[in-house]
C-alpha positions as a LaTeX table, in Angstrom:
\begin{tabular}{lrrr}
\hline
Residue & $x$ (\AA) & $y$ (\AA) & $z$ (\AA) \\
\hline
Met1 & 251.46 & 100.79 & 222.92 \\
Pro2 & 248.58 & 103.23 & 222.22 \\
Thr3 & 247.66 & 105.89 & 224.92 \\
Phe4 & 244.26 & 106.06 & 226.56 \\
Ala5 & 243.43 & 109.00 & 224.32 \\
Glu6 & 244.30 & 107.05 & 221.12 \\
Ile7 & 242.23 & 104.01 & 222.35 \\
Ala8 & 239.28 & 106.25 & 223.04 \\
Gln9 & 239.54 & 107.91 & 219.64 \\
Gln10 & 239.79 & 104.47 & 217.81 \\
Phe11 & 236.87 & 103.15 & 219.95 \\
Val12 & 234.56 & 106.06 & 219.22 \\
Gln13 & 235.22 & 106.01 & 215.42 \\
Phe14 & 234.60 & 102.25 & 215.30 \\
Tyr15 & 231.45 & 102.39 & 217.64 \\
Tyr16 & 229.65 & 105.08 & 215.68 \\
Lys17 & 230.66 & 103.66 & 212.20 \\
Thr18 & 229.21 & 100.31 & 213.38 \\
Phe19 & 226.13 & 101.92 & 214.88 \\
Asp20 & 225.48 & 103.82 & 211.68 \\
Glu21 & 225.91 & 100.73 & 209.41 \\
Asn22 & 224.68 & 97.73 & 211.42 \\
Arg23 & 223.74 & 98.10 & 215.15 \\
Gln24 & 223.53 & 94.37 & 215.56 \\
Asn25 & 227.30 & 94.22 & 215.13 \\
Leu26 & 227.84 & 96.26 & 218.34 \\
Ala27 & 227.23 & 93.15 & 220.39 \\
Ala28 & 230.88 & 92.25 & 220.44 \\
Leu29 & 231.59 & 95.48 & 222.43 \\
Tyr30 & 229.41 & 94.50 & 225.37 \\
Lys31 & 229.36 & 91.82 & 227.98 \\
Asp32 & 226.69 & 90.32 & 230.17 \\
Asn33 & 227.63 & 92.78 & 233.04 \\
Ser34 & 227.57 & 95.81 & 230.74 \\
Met35 & 224.93 & 98.47 & 231.40 \\
Leu36 & 223.27 & 100.91 & 228.97 \\
Thr37 & 221.22 & 103.84 & 230.23 \\
Phe38 & 219.37 & 105.21 & 227.12 \\
Glu39 & 217.58 & 108.43 & 228.11 \\
Thr40 & 215.81 & 107.13 & 231.20 \\
Thr41 & 215.93 & 103.33 & 230.54 \\
Ala42 & 218.59 & 101.16 & 232.22 \\
Ile43 & 219.34 & 97.87 & 230.57 \\
Gln44 & 221.96 & 95.29 & 231.60 \\
Gly45 & 223.50 & 92.60 & 229.51 \\
Thr46 & 224.50 & 92.31 & 225.88 \\
Ala47 & 221.22 & 90.75 & 224.55 \\
Gly48 & 219.04 & 93.47 & 226.16 \\
Ile49 & 221.35 & 96.25 & 225.02 \\
Ile50 & 221.44 & 95.09 & 221.42 \\
Glu51 & 217.62 & 94.56 & 221.44 \\
Lys52 & 217.17 & 98.18 & 222.58 \\
Leu53 & 219.66 & 99.58 & 220.04 \\
Val54 & 218.30 & 97.55 & 217.13 \\
Gly55 & 214.80 & 98.46 & 218.08 \\
Leu56 & 215.14 & 102.17 & 217.95 \\
Pro57 & 212.53 & 103.77 & 215.75 \\
Phe58 & 214.59 & 104.67 & 212.79 \\
Gln59 & 216.25 & 102.98 & 209.83 \\
Lys60 & 219.05 & 105.31 & 208.86 \\
Val61 & 221.26 & 107.14 & 211.23 \\
Ala62 & 224.43 & 109.22 & 210.84 \\
His63 & 226.45 & 110.45 & 213.95 \\
Lys64 & 228.59 & 113.49 & 213.73 \\
Ile65 & 231.07 & 113.78 & 216.58 \\
Ala66 & 231.73 & 117.32 & 217.86 \\
Thr67 & 233.90 & 116.59 & 221.07 \\
Leu68 & 235.56 & 113.71 & 222.60 \\
Asp69 & 237.13 & 113.65 & 225.96 \\
Ala70 & 238.99 & 110.76 & 227.61 \\
Gln71 & 240.59 & 109.96 & 231.00 \\
Pro72 & 242.14 & 106.95 & 232.56 \\
Ser73 & 239.39 & 105.75 & 234.96 \\
Asn74 & 240.84 & 103.10 & 237.30 \\
Glu75 & 244.02 & 101.16 & 238.36 \\
Ser76 & 243.20 & 98.26 & 236.00 \\
Gly77 & 243.34 & 100.33 & 232.77 \\
Gly78 & 239.78 & 101.53 & 232.36 \\
Ile79 & 239.02 & 104.54 & 230.25 \\
Leu80 & 236.27 & 107.10 & 230.61 \\
Val81 & 235.07 & 108.52 & 227.36 \\
Met82 & 232.62 & 111.44 & 226.85 \\
Val83 & 231.28 & 112.33 & 223.50 \\
Thr84 & 229.10 & 115.19 & 222.30 \\
Gly85 & 227.72 & 115.48 & 218.78 \\
Ala86 & 224.69 & 115.48 & 216.54 \\
Leu87 & 222.79 & 112.77 & 214.78 \\
Leu88 & 220.50 & 112.68 & 211.82 \\
Val89 & 217.94 & 109.93 & 211.52 \\
Asp90 & 216.01 & 108.79 & 208.49 \\
Glu91 & 215.10 & 111.73 & 206.21 \\
Glu92 & 215.19 & 114.31 & 209.07 \\
Gln93 & 217.03 & 117.56 & 208.04 \\
Arg94 & 217.54 & 118.90 & 211.50 \\
Pro95 & 220.21 & 117.09 & 213.60 \\
Met96 & 219.58 & 116.16 & 217.20 \\
Asn97 & 222.22 & 116.95 & 219.73 \\
Tyr98 & 223.41 & 114.23 & 222.02 \\
Thr99 & 225.96 & 113.29 & 224.66 \\
Gln100 & 227.23 & 109.80 & 225.39 \\
Val101 & 229.53 & 108.54 & 228.07 \\
Phe102 & 231.39 & 105.16 & 227.89 \\
Gln103 & 233.41 & 103.39 & 230.54 \\
Leu104 & 235.72 & 101.01 & 228.79 \\
Leu105 & 237.46 & 98.16 & 230.69 \\
Pro106 & 240.16 & 95.87 & 229.57 \\
Asp107 & 238.79 & 92.47 & 228.44 \\
Gly108 & 241.87 & 90.46 & 229.45 \\
Ser109 & 242.97 & 89.72 & 225.82 \\
Gly110 & 244.44 & 93.12 & 224.98 \\
Ser111 & 241.22 & 94.79 & 223.97 \\
Tyr112 & 238.42 & 96.71 & 225.70 \\
Phe113 & 234.72 & 96.30 & 226.18 \\
Val114 & 231.89 & 98.71 & 227.14 \\
Phe115 & 231.09 & 98.30 & 230.87 \\
Asn116 & 228.92 & 101.45 & 231.05 \\
Asp117 & 227.18 & 103.37 & 228.32 \\
Val118 & 225.04 & 106.36 & 229.05 \\
Phe119 & 223.22 & 108.15 & 226.16 \\
Arg120 & 221.12 & 111.28 & 226.44 \\
Leu121 & 219.56 & 113.58 & 223.75 \\
Ile122 & 220.12 & 117.29 & 224.46 \\
Tyr123 & 216.91 & 119.30 & 223.86 \\
\hline
\end{tabular}
């Protein structure tokens, strides 16, 4: 059985690969009680979250992870994940630094879903 750190690592690799290739496919990672805070905007529910992510004002994006920290977060097997990194959008040459925090919860079928997702650019 994988450790919480291994699950966090696998999740982050999958999340950013999917984000960079086709953001619409991230819908499977969220549920209707999931919440995203993107900069200052809070959105609840899969449909609203995906609408926000797909509607971001760029076509191409590439995430480069710098750090990943994970901790068990509750008695029912949740995992808190914090990522820092840089992202390049479209033809931009200067990467933008970001931090993102995920609260992953067991989905009852042996996998996890994103309960909380907080994203912030670092200026």
